[in-house]
Structures are given as C-alpha cells and as structure tokens.
Amino acid sequence: MPPVFRFAPSPNGYLHLGHAYSALRNADRARETGGRLLLRIEDIDATRCRPEFETAIFEDLAWLGIAWERPVRRQSEHLADYRAALEKLTAFGLVYPSFESRAEIAKLVAAREAGGAWLRDPDGAPLYPGTAKQLPPAERERLIASGVPYALRLDMAAACRELPALDWTETGEGPHGERGQVAARPEAWGDVILARKETPTSYHLSVVVDDALQGVSEVVRGQDLFQATSVHRLLQELLGLPAPAYRHHPLIRDAAGHKLSKSTRATGLRELRAAGRSPSDICRLLGLR
Ligand code: GLU
C-alpha cells in the first residue's frame, strides 16, 4: 500500500509561508515515496473558522502547484466519529466533566502559584488544577442537570497508569535532533480537554481519529506539535488505533525569530502573490527544491 500523507490546516486565517513549507514538505514526501497526499480541513472551532478562509486554502495550495486527493475531509462534518471515540474513553472511566470558567481556572492556578510554582504544560500553559475530578458523583449529576456548561477532560493519571510506557517513531528532525524511537510523556500535559464547552470534540481527539480513519502512515508537521504527539500516542493506544510515523519539520520564523502568525501580513501567501512572487520564488525563499 502506498504511504499516506496529509496537510491539515485550520481555516481560521490566510495561509502564510509556514503553511506553505509544511504543505510542500508533505507533497515532497508523497512524491519521493510514491505516496498519496490528503488535505484535511480542521474546522471544529466554529467561532474562528470561516468558509472564505477554506476557499483561500484551496486557491493558495493550487497556486503553489500542490495536488491533493478529493474528497477533502472537513472535520465539522464528522462530529459523530469523534463522539464515538469520546464514548469509548468514557466507558473506560477515563473522562470527567469540568465546569469551571476560564476565569475560575485562572484563579485556582493563581492560588496554587501563590503557594509555590505550579506546573506548566510543554506549551507553557498552566496545568488544569484538577478540582472537578474530586467532585462527588451526586454533585456532578446535579451540575449537569442544572445546565451549567462543561468541558470533558481526560483523567491523565488514570490513563498513564494503564499505558505507562509509550513511544513513537520520529522519521525527521525533532526540535532537539530526536530521531528514531522517542519516549512519549503525555503526563506533562495534565488533564487535557477532549471536548470543549462549545465544541463536542478537541484538536487532540479529532486529529487521532482522523489520522486513523484516513489511513495516514506518516504525519509531516511542524516542530510546534512535537510535544503534542505524546498525547496523540496515548489516545491512539487507548482507542486501539494504529500509530503513524511522525516527521516534525523545523518552523519557518520571521527575522526576529518568532513563529509566523496568521495575522502577520508580510509573510501571507496572498500578499506575496499580489506582490508578484511566483510559486518557485516561494520554494526558493523556503529553501526547498
Ligand atoms: N490543524 C493544525 C494546525 O493548523 C495542524 C494539525 C496537525 O498537523 O496535526 O496547526
């Protein structure tokens, strides 16, 4: 079977040079290996994703000369798949509701930080203090019945007790040169959200379900997602899904060394195109081909 690759942007802004690099790295891997290239639209966040950004993704990728298979999978059309995965994890007793607002969580974290350093996840965000995990079942039911919105979280300690030692195959360039088998450390993320108050799934859950359903064999993506792979491996094992190999490529940064953002116009593909740059100029700028 030919290898399967995917480029999976979120339509919450216009693509920039960093996206072009990731898409082209996927296209190059597919070409080198005789593999297939899929495009997946990661649009579960209804508040930030817009159809015009999706149209622009198609236009910009086609302009770059990238060909992807149809139909394109749009995550917002597959919520039932994510719900089924969530139900499986719930049946294992690994999911609990957390009712706090962002402000309440920030207060809980501040109280813990006042008593000493509080743990942060690999992206630098404070870990969820886990207060809702302690709620007695009757109180949980009362809150749910009263209509208070809640997120669903993974009981990370319980999940890690079931699967203590996981790793993944890194075929590329981890941020510190990691290659080969990399030990996963999902516990560093704490009780991650599996379904949000306003969205019945999360990035972590949808990405592992889709990579498996689409038969993705090698995930080629930026090093900013290297640490998230630990959570993805844990969810794959819990759900009995196959593990793809991972290739985390370096990030394209601006002159000041910052990760590119969708709001910095200077590196937007549309702006570069309007300024008369050609697709081969883009490849040259990115040091590709
Ligand atoms: N949708 C994610 C993003 O735009 C990428 C997900 C992935 O490649 O795993 O950052």
PDB file of C-alpha atoms and ligand atoms in Angstrom:
ATOM      1  CA  MET A   1       0.000   0.000   0.000  1.00  0.00           C
ATOM      2  CA  PRO A   2       1.347   3.457  -0.816  1.00  0.00           C
ATOM      3  CA  PRO A   3       2.143   5.710   2.144  1.00  0.00           C
ATOM      4  CA  VAL A   4      -0.474   8.323   3.030  1.00  0.00           C
ATOM      5  CA  PHE A   5       0.345  11.920   3.976  1.00  0.00           C
ATOM      6  CA  ARG A   6      -1.916  14.784   4.938  1.00  0.00           C
ATOM      7  CA  PHE A   7      -1.775  18.531   5.243  1.00  0.00           C
ATOM      8  CA  ALA A   8      -4.305  19.644   7.856  1.00  0.00           C
ATOM      9  CA  PRO A   9      -4.764  23.417   8.097  1.00  0.00           C
ATOM     10  CA  SER A  10      -7.428  25.231  10.107  1.00  0.00           C
ATOM     11  CA  PRO A  11      -9.454  27.759   8.087  1.00  0.00           C
ATOM     12  CA  ASN A  12      -9.159  30.493  10.722  1.00  0.00           C
ATOM     13  CA  GLY A  13      -6.959  32.805   8.677  1.00  0.00           C
ATOM     14  CA  TYR A  14      -4.971  33.009   5.444  1.00  0.00           C
ATOM     15  CA  LEU A  15      -2.029  30.700   4.844  1.00  0.00           C
ATOM     16  CA  HIS A  16       1.497  32.039   5.302  1.00  0.00           C
ATOM     17  CA  LEU A  17       4.995  30.839   4.444  1.00  0.00           C
ATOM     18  CA  GLY A  18       4.972  28.403   7.386  1.00  0.00           C
ATOM     19  CA  HIS A  19       1.900  26.640   5.978  1.00  0.00           C
ATOM     20  CA  ALA A  20       3.419  26.639   2.500  1.00  0.00           C
ATOM     21  CA  TYR A  21       6.534  24.967   3.909  1.00  0.00           C
ATOM     22  CA  SER A  22       4.510  22.268   5.680  1.00  0.00           C
ATOM     23  CA  ALA A  23       2.277  21.620   2.670  1.00  0.00           C
ATOM     24  CA  LEU A  24       5.287  21.424   0.330  1.00  0.00           C
ATOM     25  CA  ARG A  25       7.166  19.092   2.692  1.00  0.00           C
ATOM     26  CA  ASN A  26       4.119  16.789   2.650  1.00  0.00           C
ATOM     27  CA  ALA A  27       3.856  17.000  -1.138  1.00  0.00           C
ATOM     28  CA  ASP A  28       7.584  16.266  -1.490  1.00  0.00           C
ATOM     29  CA  ARG A  29       7.354  13.230   0.813  1.00  0.00           C
ATOM     30  CA  ALA A  30       4.387  11.931  -1.165  1.00  0.00           C
ATOM     31  CA  ARG A  31       6.297  12.379  -4.414  1.00  0.00           C
ATOM     32  CA  GLU A  32       9.518  10.787  -3.100  1.00  0.00           C
ATOM     33  CA  THR A  33       7.694   7.747  -1.750  1.00  0.00           C
ATOM     34  CA  GLY A  34       5.018   7.300  -4.418  1.00  0.00           C
ATOM     35  CA  GLY A  35       2.510   8.124  -1.684  1.00  0.00           C
ATOM     36  CA  ARG A  36      -0.895   9.811  -1.563  1.00  0.00           C
ATOM     37  CA  LEU A  37      -1.485  13.337  -0.316  1.00  0.00           C
ATOM     38  CA  LEU A  38      -4.703  14.226   1.513  1.00  0.00           C
ATOM     39  CA  LEU A  39      -5.943  17.623   2.572  1.00  0.00           C
ATOM     40  CA  ARG A  40      -7.955  17.859   5.775  1.00  0.00           C
ATOM     41  CA  ILE A  41      -9.792  20.973   6.875  1.00  0.00           C
ATOM     42  CA  GLU A  42      -9.609  21.235  10.671  1.00  0.00           C
ATOM     43  CA  ASP A  43     -12.639  23.420  11.244  1.00  0.00           C
ATOM     44  CA  ILE A  44     -14.063  22.247  14.575  1.00  0.00           C
ATOM     45  CA  ASP A  45     -13.787  25.739  16.076  1.00  0.00           C
ATOM     46  CA  ALA A  46     -16.948  27.271  14.627  1.00  0.00           C
ATOM     47  CA  THR A  47     -16.242  30.656  16.209  1.00  0.00           C
ATOM     48  CA  ARG A  48     -12.936  31.164  14.371  1.00  0.00           C
ATOM     49  CA  CYS A  49     -13.241  29.163  11.123  1.00  0.00           C
ATOM     50  CA  ARG A  50     -14.788  30.800   8.066  1.00  0.00           C
ATOM     51  CA  PRO A  51     -15.704  29.464   4.590  1.00  0.00           C
ATOM     52  CA  GLU A  52     -13.719  32.212   2.841  1.00  0.00           C
ATOM     53  CA  PHE A  53     -10.547  31.034   4.559  1.00  0.00           C
ATOM     54  CA  GLU A  54     -11.243  27.495   3.377  1.00  0.00           C
ATOM     55  CA  THR A  55     -11.680  28.724  -0.217  1.00  0.00           C
ATOM     56  CA  ALA A  56      -8.425  30.654   0.123  1.00  0.00           C
ATOM     57  CA  ILE A  57      -6.620  27.487   1.320  1.00  0.00           C
ATOM     58  CA  PHE A  58      -7.674  25.662  -1.860  1.00  0.00           C
ATOM     59  CA  GLU A  59      -6.611  28.605  -4.029  1.00  0.00           C
ATOM     60  CA  ASP A  60      -3.252  29.105  -2.337  1.00  0.00           C
ATOM     61  CA  LEU A  61      -2.327  25.399  -2.396  1.00  0.00           C
ATOM     62  CA  ALA A  62      -3.329  25.057  -6.055  1.00  0.00           C
ATOM     63  CA  TRP A  63      -1.259  28.173  -6.867  1.00  0.00           C
ATOM     64  CA  LEU A  64       1.729  26.507  -5.163  1.00  0.00           C
ATOM     65  CA  GLY A  65       1.242  23.574  -7.533  1.00  0.00           C
ATOM     66  CA  ILE A  66       0.147  21.108  -4.844  1.00  0.00           C
ATOM     67  CA  ALA A  67      -2.329  18.383  -5.861  1.00  0.00           C
ATOM     68  CA  TRP A  68      -4.425  16.639  -3.211  1.00  0.00           C
ATOM     69  CA  GLU A  69      -6.982  13.883  -3.318  1.00  0.00           C
ATOM     70  CA  ARG A  70     -10.708  14.557  -3.247  1.00  0.00           C
ATOM     71  CA  PRO A  71     -12.990  14.496  -1.371  1.00  0.00           C
ATOM     72  CA  VAL A  72     -11.450  16.729   1.267  1.00  0.00           C
ATOM     73  CA  ARG A  73     -12.328  15.719   4.816  1.00  0.00           C
ATOM     74  CA  ARG A  74     -13.890  18.578   6.739  1.00  0.00           C
ATOM     75  CA  GLN A  75     -13.854  17.843  10.466  1.00  0.00           C
ATOM     76  CA  SER A  76     -17.077  19.738  11.197  1.00  0.00           C
ATOM     77  CA  GLU A  77     -18.904  17.120   9.088  1.00  0.00           C
ATOM     78  CA  HIS A  78     -17.661  14.189  11.180  1.00  0.00           C
ATOM     79  CA  LEU A  79     -18.572  15.052  14.755  1.00  0.00           C
ATOM     80  CA  ALA A  80     -20.226  11.637  15.167  1.00  0.00           C
ATOM     81  CA  ASP A  81     -16.828   9.931  14.688  1.00  0.00           C
ATOM     82  CA  TYR A  82     -15.300  11.999  17.491  1.00  0.00           C
ATOM     83  CA  ARG A  83     -18.332  11.410  19.717  1.00  0.00           C
ATOM     84  CA  ALA A  84     -17.918   7.642  19.290  1.00  0.00           C
ATOM     85  CA  ALA A  85     -14.256   7.881  20.346  1.00  0.00           C
ATOM     86  CA  LEU A  86     -15.212  10.001  23.343  1.00  0.00           C
ATOM     87  CA  GLU A  87     -17.833   7.465  24.377  1.00  0.00           C
ATOM     88  CA  LYS A  88     -15.228   4.730  24.256  1.00  0.00           C
ATOM     89  CA  LEU A  89     -12.893   6.684  26.548  1.00  0.00           C
ATOM     90  CA  THR A  90     -15.826   7.496  28.841  1.00  0.00           C
ATOM     91  CA  ALA A  91     -16.724   3.804  29.064  1.00  0.00           C
ATOM     92  CA  PHE A  92     -13.143   3.139  30.234  1.00  0.00           C
ATOM     93  CA  GLY A  93     -13.759   5.604  33.103  1.00  0.00           C
ATOM     94  CA  LEU A  94     -11.081   7.982  31.834  1.00  0.00           C
ATOM     95  CA  VAL A  95     -13.203  11.073  31.187  1.00  0.00           C
ATOM     96  CA  TYR A  96     -14.724  13.581  33.629  1.00  0.00           C
ATOM     97  CA  PRO A  97     -16.633  16.858  33.273  1.00  0.00           C
ATOM     98  CA  SER A  98     -15.068  20.118  34.416  1.00  0.00           C
ATOM     99  CA  PHE A  99     -17.431  23.014  34.993  1.00  0.00           C
ATOM    100  CA  GLU A 100     -15.132  25.937  35.756  1.00  0.00           C
ATOM    101  CA  SER A 101     -14.940  29.014  33.557  1.00  0.00           C
ATOM    102  CA  ARG A 102     -11.559  30.182  32.245  1.00  0.00           C
ATOM    103  CA  ALA A 103     -11.545  32.903  34.911  1.00  0.00           C
ATOM    104  CA  GLU A 104     -12.208  30.358  37.672  1.00  0.00           C
ATOM    105  CA  ILE A 105      -9.396  28.135  36.419  1.00  0.00           C
ATOM    106  CA  ALA A 106      -7.044  31.143  36.311  1.00  0.00           C
ATOM    107  CA  LYS A 107      -7.956  31.885  39.953  1.00  0.00           C
ATOM    108  CA  LEU A 108      -7.313  28.288  41.030  1.00  0.00           C
ATOM    109  CA  VAL A 109      -3.949  28.373  39.272  1.00  0.00           C
ATOM    110  CA  ALA A 110      -3.063  31.747  40.845  1.00  0.00           C
ATOM    111  CA  ALA A 111      -3.859  30.336  44.294  1.00  0.00           C
ATOM    112  CA  ARG A 112      -1.552  27.400  43.632  1.00  0.00           C
ATOM    113  CA  GLU A 113       1.174  29.638  42.253  1.00  0.00           C
ATOM    114  CA  ALA A 114       0.966  31.781  45.372  1.00  0.00           C
ATOM    115  CA  GLY A 115       1.925  28.669  47.323  1.00  0.00           C
ATOM    116  CA  GLY A 116       4.912  27.887  45.055  1.00  0.00           C
ATOM    117  CA  ALA A 117       5.492  27.135  41.364  1.00  0.00           C
ATOM    118  CA  TRP A 118       2.601  25.433  39.588  1.00  0.00           C
ATOM    119  CA  LEU A 119       3.327  23.022  36.730  1.00  0.00           C
ATOM    120  CA  ARG A 120       3.054  24.198  33.137  1.00  0.00           C
ATOM    121  CA  ASP A 121       2.495  22.124  30.014  1.00  0.00           C
ATOM    122  CA  PRO A 122       5.075  21.933  27.185  1.00  0.00           C
ATOM    123  CA  ASP A 123       3.389  24.938  25.510  1.00  0.00           C
ATOM    124  CA  GLY A 124       3.805  26.971  28.698  1.00  0.00           C
ATOM    125  CA  ALA A 125       0.159  26.982  29.826  1.00  0.00           C
ATOM    126  CA  PRO A 126      -0.542  26.123  33.476  1.00  0.00           C
ATOM    127  CA  LEU A 127      -1.855  22.593  34.003  1.00  0.00           C
ATOM    128  CA  TYR A 128      -5.510  22.275  34.914  1.00  0.00           C
ATOM    129  CA  PRO A 129      -5.610  22.012  38.707  1.00  0.00           C
ATOM    130  CA  GLY A 130      -7.946  19.016  38.526  1.00  0.00           C
ATOM    131  CA  THR A 131     -10.512  20.236  41.032  1.00  0.00           C
ATOM    132  CA  ALA A 132     -13.525  18.826  39.133  1.00  0.00           C
ATOM    133  CA  LYS A 133     -12.041  15.333  39.246  1.00  0.00           C
ATOM    134  CA  GLN A 134     -12.672  15.345  43.012  1.00  0.00           C
ATOM    135  CA  LEU A 135     -16.395  16.199  42.749  1.00  0.00           C
ATOM    136  CA  PRO A 136     -18.684  13.548  44.272  1.00  0.00           C
ATOM    137  CA  PRO A 137     -20.852  11.826  41.615  1.00  0.00           C
ATOM    138  CA  ALA A 138     -24.075  13.304  43.021  1.00  0.00           C
ATOM    139  CA  GLU A 139     -22.691  16.850  42.770  1.00  0.00           C
ATOM    140  CA  ARG A 140     -21.549  16.169  39.209  1.00  0.00           C
ATOM    141  CA  GLU A 141     -25.022  14.976  38.263  1.00  0.00           C
ATOM    142  CA  ARG A 142     -26.634  17.963  39.936  1.00  0.00           C
ATOM    143  CA  LEU A 143     -24.424  20.387  37.995  1.00  0.00           C
ATOM    144  CA  ILE A 144     -25.044  18.625  34.675  1.00  0.00           C
ATOM    145  CA  ALA A 145     -28.798  18.581  35.314  1.00  0.00           C
ATOM    146  CA  SER A 146     -28.746  22.299  36.185  1.00  0.00           C
ATOM    147  CA  GLY A 147     -27.445  23.066  32.682  1.00  0.00           C
ATOM    148  CA  VAL A 148     -24.039  24.501  33.657  1.00  0.00           C
ATOM    149  CA  PRO A 149     -21.796  24.128  30.573  1.00  0.00           C
ATOM    150  CA  TYR A 150     -18.844  21.797  30.991  1.00  0.00           C
ATOM    151  CA  ALA A 151     -15.777  20.542  29.168  1.00  0.00           C
ATOM    152  CA  LEU A 152     -14.759  16.881  29.182  1.00  0.00           C
ATOM    153  CA  ARG A 153     -11.221  16.107  30.297  1.00  0.00           C
ATOM    154  CA  LEU A 154      -9.006  13.074  30.194  1.00  0.00           C
ATOM    155  CA  ASP A 155      -8.003  11.695  33.592  1.00  0.00           C
ATOM    156  CA  MET A 156      -4.337  11.672  32.631  1.00  0.00           C
ATOM    157  CA  ALA A 157      -3.036   9.905  35.743  1.00  0.00           C
ATOM    158  CA  ALA A 158      -5.509   7.045  35.268  1.00  0.00           C
ATOM    159  CA  ALA A 159      -4.764   6.815  31.518  1.00  0.00           C
ATOM    160  CA  CYS A 160      -0.998   6.736  32.132  1.00  0.00           C
ATOM    161  CA  ARG A 161      -1.416   4.012  34.761  1.00  0.00           C
ATOM    162  CA  GLU A 162      -2.998   1.852  32.045  1.00  0.00           C
ATOM    163  CA  LEU A 163      -0.293   2.643  29.495  1.00  0.00           C
ATOM    164  CA  PRO A 164       2.901   3.509  31.326  1.00  0.00           C
ATOM    165  CA  ALA A 165       5.485   3.391  28.516  1.00  0.00           C
ATOM    166  CA  LEU A 166       4.695   4.673  25.035  1.00  0.00           C
ATOM    167  CA  ASP A 167       6.884   5.923  22.247  1.00  0.00           C
ATOM    168  CA  TRP A 168       6.670   6.995  18.619  1.00  0.00           C
ATOM    169  CA  THR A 169       8.769   6.696  15.511  1.00  0.00           C
ATOM    170  CA  GLU A 170      10.282  10.035  14.555  1.00  0.00           C
ATOM    171  CA  THR A 171      11.485   9.921  10.959  1.00  0.00           C
ATOM    172  CA  GLY A 172      12.570  13.518  10.859  1.00  0.00           C
ATOM    173  CA  GLU A 173      14.055  16.224  12.914  1.00  0.00           C
ATOM    174  CA  GLY A 174      12.704  16.684  16.435  1.00  0.00           C
ATOM    175  CA  PRO A 175      13.422  20.117  17.940  1.00  0.00           C
ATOM    176  CA  HIS A 176      16.494  18.674  19.689  1.00  0.00           C
ATOM    177  CA  GLY A 177      17.538  16.375  16.872  1.00  0.00           C
ATOM    178  CA  GLU A 178      15.352  13.494  18.085  1.00  0.00           C
ATOM    179  CA  ARG A 179      15.135  10.661  15.599  1.00  0.00           C
ATOM    180  CA  GLY A 180      14.072   7.019  15.828  1.00  0.00           C
ATOM    181  CA  GLN A 181      12.048   5.947  18.874  1.00  0.00           C
ATOM    182  CA  VAL A 182      11.039   8.892  21.062  1.00  0.00           C
ATOM    183  CA  ALA A 183       9.583   8.296  24.529  1.00  0.00           C
ATOM    184  CA  ALA A 184       6.127   9.856  24.939  1.00  0.00           C
ATOM    185  CA  ARG A 185       5.457  11.981  28.032  1.00  0.00           C
ATOM    186  CA  PRO A 186       1.701  12.622  27.928  1.00  0.00           C
ATOM    187  CA  GLU A 187       1.622  13.293  31.689  1.00  0.00           C
ATOM    188  CA  ALA A 188       3.388  16.608  31.006  1.00  0.00           C
ATOM    189  CA  TRP A 189       0.064  17.892  29.592  1.00  0.00           C
ATOM    190  CA  GLY A 190      -2.132  17.126  32.593  1.00  0.00           C
ATOM    191  CA  ASP A 191      -5.863  16.523  32.191  1.00  0.00           C
ATOM    192  CA  VAL A 192      -6.235  17.677  28.576  1.00  0.00           C
ATOM    193  CA  ILE A 193      -9.603  18.720  27.177  1.00  0.00           C
ATOM    194  CA  LEU A 194     -11.256  16.122  24.944  1.00  0.00           C
ATOM    195  CA  ALA A 195     -14.440  18.074  24.270  1.00  0.00           C
ATOM    196  CA  ARG A 196     -14.962  21.787  24.810  1.00  0.00           C
ATOM    197  CA  LYS A 197     -17.979  23.566  26.215  1.00  0.00           C
ATOM    198  CA  GLU A 198     -18.844  24.967  22.793  1.00  0.00           C
ATOM    199  CA  THR A 199     -17.404  22.157  20.593  1.00  0.00           C
ATOM    200  CA  PRO A 200     -18.140  18.449  21.137  1.00  0.00           C
ATOM    201  CA  THR A 201     -14.509  17.495  20.416  1.00  0.00           C
ATOM    202  CA  SER A 202     -10.973  18.872  20.631  1.00  0.00           C
ATOM    203  CA  TYR A 203      -7.906  19.150  18.425  1.00  0.00           C
ATOM    204  CA  HIS A 204      -6.194  16.149  20.076  1.00  0.00           C
ATOM    205  CA  LEU A 205      -9.187  13.851  19.792  1.00  0.00           C
ATOM    206  CA  SER A 206     -10.168  14.745  16.206  1.00  0.00           C
ATOM    207  CA  VAL A 207      -6.643  14.540  14.868  1.00  0.00           C
ATOM    208  CA  VAL A 208      -6.019  10.994  16.121  1.00  0.00           C
ATOM    209  CA  VAL A 209      -9.431   9.764  14.986  1.00  0.00           C
ATOM    210  CA  ASP A 210      -8.969  11.269  11.516  1.00  0.00           C
ATOM    211  CA  ASP A 211      -5.380  10.162  11.013  1.00  0.00           C
ATOM    212  CA  ALA A 212      -6.547   6.599  11.721  1.00  0.00           C
ATOM    213  CA  LEU A 213      -9.746   6.775   9.651  1.00  0.00           C
ATOM    214  CA  GLN A 214      -7.844   8.237   6.711  1.00  0.00           C
ATOM    215  CA  GLY A 215      -5.049   5.662   6.973  1.00  0.00           C
ATOM    216  CA  VAL A 216      -2.327   8.303   7.405  1.00  0.00           C
ATOM    217  CA  SER A 217       1.002   6.487   7.644  1.00  0.00           C
ATOM    218  CA  GLU A 218       3.360   9.432   8.206  1.00  0.00           C
ATOM    219  CA  VAL A 219       2.371  12.703   9.813  1.00  0.00           C
ATOM    220  CA  VAL A 220       4.541  15.540   8.475  1.00  0.00           C
ATOM    221  CA  ARG A 221       4.004  18.695  10.544  1.00  0.00           C
ATOM    222  CA  GLY A 222       5.823  21.465  12.374  1.00  0.00           C
ATOM    223  CA  GLN A 223       8.000  21.043  15.438  1.00  0.00           C
ATOM    224  CA  ASP A 224       5.495  23.129  17.402  1.00  0.00           C
ATOM    225  CA  LEU A 225       3.404  19.932  17.555  1.00  0.00           C
ATOM    226  CA  PHE A 226       6.278  17.638  18.561  1.00  0.00           C
ATOM    227  CA  GLN A 227       5.243  17.547  22.246  1.00  0.00           C
ATOM    228  CA  ALA A 228       1.558  17.108  21.389  1.00  0.00           C
ATOM    229  CA  THR A 229       2.497  13.791  19.772  1.00  0.00           C
ATOM    230  CA  SER A 230       2.741  12.346  23.300  1.00  0.00           C
ATOM    231  CA  VAL A 231      -0.968  12.967  23.826  1.00  0.00           C
ATOM    232  CA  HIS A 232      -1.758  11.633  20.365  1.00  0.00           C
ATOM    233  CA  ARG A 233       0.110   8.387  21.042  1.00  0.00           C
ATOM    234  CA  LEU A 234      -1.732   7.922  24.333  1.00  0.00           C
ATOM    235  CA  LEU A 235      -5.135   8.460  22.704  1.00  0.00           C
ATOM    236  CA  GLN A 236      -4.246   6.105  19.849  1.00  0.00           C
ATOM    237  CA  GLU A 237      -3.355   3.314  22.275  1.00  0.00           C
ATOM    238  CA  LEU A 238      -6.425   3.881  24.442  1.00  0.00           C
ATOM    239  CA  LEU A 239      -8.676   3.825  21.368  1.00  0.00           C
ATOM    240  CA  GLY A 240      -6.918   0.887  19.712  1.00  0.00           C
ATOM    241  CA  LEU A 241      -5.893   2.982  16.691  1.00  0.00           C
ATOM    242  CA  PRO A 242      -2.745   2.400  14.618  1.00  0.00           C
ATOM    243  CA  ALA A 243       0.205   4.755  15.167  1.00  0.00           C
ATOM    244  CA  PRO A 244       1.564   6.631  12.158  1.00  0.00           C
ATOM    245  CA  ALA A 245       5.227   7.625  11.981  1.00  0.00           C
ATOM    246  CA  TYR A 246       5.930  11.310  12.639  1.00  0.00           C
ATOM    247  CA  ARG A 247       8.206  13.778  10.912  1.00  0.00           C
ATOM    248  CA  HIS A 248       8.333  17.116  12.710  1.00  0.00           C
ATOM    249  CA  HIS A 249       9.942  19.700  10.485  1.00  0.00           C
ATOM    250  CA  PRO A 250      11.605  22.953  11.572  1.00  0.00           C
ATOM    251  CA  LEU A 251       9.399  26.033  11.725  1.00  0.00           C
ATOM    252  CA  ILE A 252       9.699  28.986   9.420  1.00  0.00           C
ATOM    253  CA  ARG A 253      10.405  32.046  11.570  1.00  0.00           C
ATOM    254  CA  ASP A 254      10.381  35.776  10.956  1.00  0.00           C
ATOM    255  CA  ALA A 255      13.523  37.926  11.051  1.00  0.00           C
ATOM    256  CA  ALA A 256      13.117  38.308  14.828  1.00  0.00           C
ATOM    257  CA  GLY A 257      12.979  34.514  15.240  1.00  0.00           C
ATOM    258  CA  HIS A 258       9.267  34.348  16.063  1.00  0.00           C
ATOM    259  CA  LYS A 259       6.885  31.697  14.750  1.00  0.00           C
ATOM    260  CA  LEU A 260       4.809  33.151  11.899  1.00  0.00           C
ATOM    261  CA  SER A 261       1.262  34.086  12.717  1.00  0.00           C
ATOM    262  CA  LYS A 262      -1.816  34.243  10.503  1.00  0.00           C
ATOM    263  CA  SER A 263      -2.120  37.952  11.240  1.00  0.00           C
ATOM    264  CA  THR A 264       1.373  38.994  10.071  1.00  0.00           C
ATOM    265  CA  ARG A 265       0.610  40.087   6.545  1.00  0.00           C
ATOM    266  CA  ALA A 266       4.215  40.279   5.327  1.00  0.00           C
ATOM    267  CA  THR A 267       4.506  36.505   5.085  1.00  0.00           C
ATOM    268  CA  GLY A 268       0.981  35.776   3.811  1.00  0.00           C
ATOM    269  CA  LEU A 269       0.865  33.800   0.569  1.00  0.00           C
ATOM    270  CA  ARG A 270      -1.815  36.101  -0.855  1.00  0.00           C
ATOM    271  CA  GLU A 271       0.306  39.169  -0.148  1.00  0.00           C
ATOM    272  CA  LEU A 272       3.394  37.571  -1.660  1.00  0.00           C
ATOM    273  CA  ARG A 273       1.403  36.568  -4.736  1.00  0.00           C
ATOM    274  CA  ALA A 274      -0.047  40.090  -5.079  1.00  0.00           C
ATOM    275  CA  ALA A 275       3.496  41.457  -4.818  1.00  0.00           C
ATOM    276  CA  GLY A 276       4.398  39.430  -7.916  1.00  0.00           C
ATOM    277  CA  ARG A 277       6.183  36.477  -6.282  1.00  0.00           C
ATOM    278  CA  SER A 278       5.898  33.176  -8.153  1.00  0.00           C
ATOM    279  CA  PRO A 279       5.499  29.685  -6.671  1.00  0.00           C
ATOM    280  CA  SER A 280       9.166  28.997  -7.462  1.00  0.00           C
ATOM    281  CA  ASP A 281      10.131  32.198  -5.602  1.00  0.00           C
ATOM    282  CA  ILE A 282       8.252  30.799  -2.584  1.00  0.00           C
ATOM    283  CA  CYS A 283      10.128  27.482  -2.811  1.00  0.00           C
ATOM    284  CA  ARG A 284      13.410  29.361  -3.034  1.00  0.00           C
ATOM    285  CA  LEU A 285      12.502  31.576  -0.082  1.00  0.00           C
ATOM    286  CA  LEU A 286      11.770  28.413   1.903  1.00  0.00           C
ATOM    287  CA  GLY A 287      14.951  26.687   0.832  1.00  0.00           C
ATOM    288  CA  LEU A 288      13.046  23.902  -0.948  1.00  0.00           C
ATOM    289  CA  ARG A 289      13.690  22.215  -4.306  1.00  0.00           C
TER     290      ARG A 289
HETATM  291  N1  GLU B   1      -4.692  21.923  12.271  1.00  0.00           N
HETATM  292  C1  GLU B   1      -3.417  22.065  12.885  1.00  0.00           C
HETATM  293  C2  GLU B   1      -2.840  23.435  12.602  1.00  0.00           C
HETATM  294  O1  GLU B   1      -3.292  24.112  11.694  1.00  0.00           O
HETATM  295  C3  GLU B   1      -2.412  21.027  12.406  1.00  0.00           C
HETATM  296  C4  GLU B   1      -2.719  19.692  12.902  1.00  0.00           C
HETATM  297  C5  GLU B   1      -1.665  18.630  12.640  1.00  0.00           C
HETATM  298  O2  GLU B   1      -0.920  18.708  11.648  1.00  0.00           O
HETATM  299  O3  GLU B   1      -1.641  17.685  13.408  1.00  0.00           O
HETATM  300  O4  GLU B   1      -1.943  23.843  13.299  1.00  0.00           O
END
